[in-house]
């Protein structure tokens, strides 16, 4: 479990994190979103016990990160931003160092090492100095280091940055598999990742918390939530007729591919009506889709909207 | 305790992961030999002791020990591993001590490898081996003091070069603290009591006695205190300046 209360951090005069409070329970995977410089990494550094908060407090599994730092650090696995590791060591030596520092029982060490090496597919590079690994492999070594002691709380700063699509898939699978009894916080700039692994999203900008919701709730805030979009052979006629439907707010045509998006009036379901109308008019559609809402649009609105302006 | 040993072990191994360690040891041994035999008149003095060997050591350390110490924290800062290290379950004291002891052990190995000089003295005559042992002990303590200064200053920067230059300069001042060059400078604006205080900080003065084989508890205590002070200062600095 993670609990922060009015967590604040200044760098000189710069306010990087300005009083953030939230709580993450076991079983939750919290996606930490925000534009560059929003204060995501700074918050995570404080949770991990690297930086001391300037004000406020943070607790990991009930241990305050400032007054009981060792107890907090023991329960926690942390992937710092950029996945730093000791470049001159080989992957095996590095992981053995971590295992020793984490005081895993000697009998369990072998099993745990074997497991993370397998999961992150590091067998091939085990004896290679970390300096000579590609970016993605370095990130995987960083992830291995964070989970090797099977921690109750995981804090991962951009865990899939630099991974190839297959590895992204693997790592997301890994996070999902670990999610059940653990508390996980990840920061990311990839909104599809939010869908893939998070069951809760926190958006911050300028060091302030601007949204705290489930991915579905955020999507529901989108203009596109409940909209119907389709591609038709001849779109002009369709557009006129659709605009006259009482449940329809507006209709937009993508200038590039001619795809039509029909927006509902507040809270209305329009898929049935749209389909009926298209059938009645004899308009042939090649494909039709009910939109869930677009996170990127919601993200942009929240982080550039009035609330964000006020925070800045 | 085991956390400190973990840090120690990793740090110590890292010296030997690159050729730097071997280069350092070779240079140290060559210079020790050259200074002892050519400049120290080892043979011509006609005395079987290691005075010529020990008398140059402070000057050798002045440049070589900062080279060992400069990477201790500057490298961790530069590569970002400081964040990894300090979020492992390890206290700042354990981290600082573990790293310092690793560097010290490394210098101790280099120092121990000068044993052929000692063998030579024993071959040529009958030196006082107790005095030589005391000399080695004093030498190791002085190296520790240099390293502690280097550890602290290395914690202030992400550049190893800056750490090196700061450390050499500071060590130089400590070496010469008892000399008129330094004392006259301070005398121009400090009261005599403080100038005497500064004079008593001279590494050379404290080392000279030990190098002659006179183990005075005050000299040992002096180096121990210097080491403790600089390590503590380094830990404080790290805690304060973790962010940059
Ligand atoms: N060591 C530092 N010294 C001074 N300012 C800093 C330092 N680290 C971060 N900042 C500032 O604090 C703010 C928050 O930075 P932070 O790294 O937490 O952002 P972030 O949300 O992780 O961004 P990104 O998405 O780019 O990783 C930024 O304005 C940044 O410039
Ligand atoms: Mg960041």
Coordinates of C-alpha atoms and ligand atoms in Angstrom, one line a residue, chain A residues 36-37 39-42 81 157-158 187 189, ligand 2:
Chain A
X36 CA 7.2 16.3 -19.4
X37 CA 8.3 18.0 -16.2
X39 CA 6.8 16.0 -11.4
X40 CA 6.2 12.3 -12.0
X41 CA 9.7 11.2 -11.5
X42 CA 10.2 13.5 -8.5
X81 CA 14.0 6.8 -14.6
X157 CA 9.4 5.0 -13.8
X158 CA 8.7 4.5 -17.6
X187 CA 4.6 6.3 -15.0
X189 CA 3.8 8.5 -21.8
Ligands
LIG2 MG1 10.3 11.5 -15.5

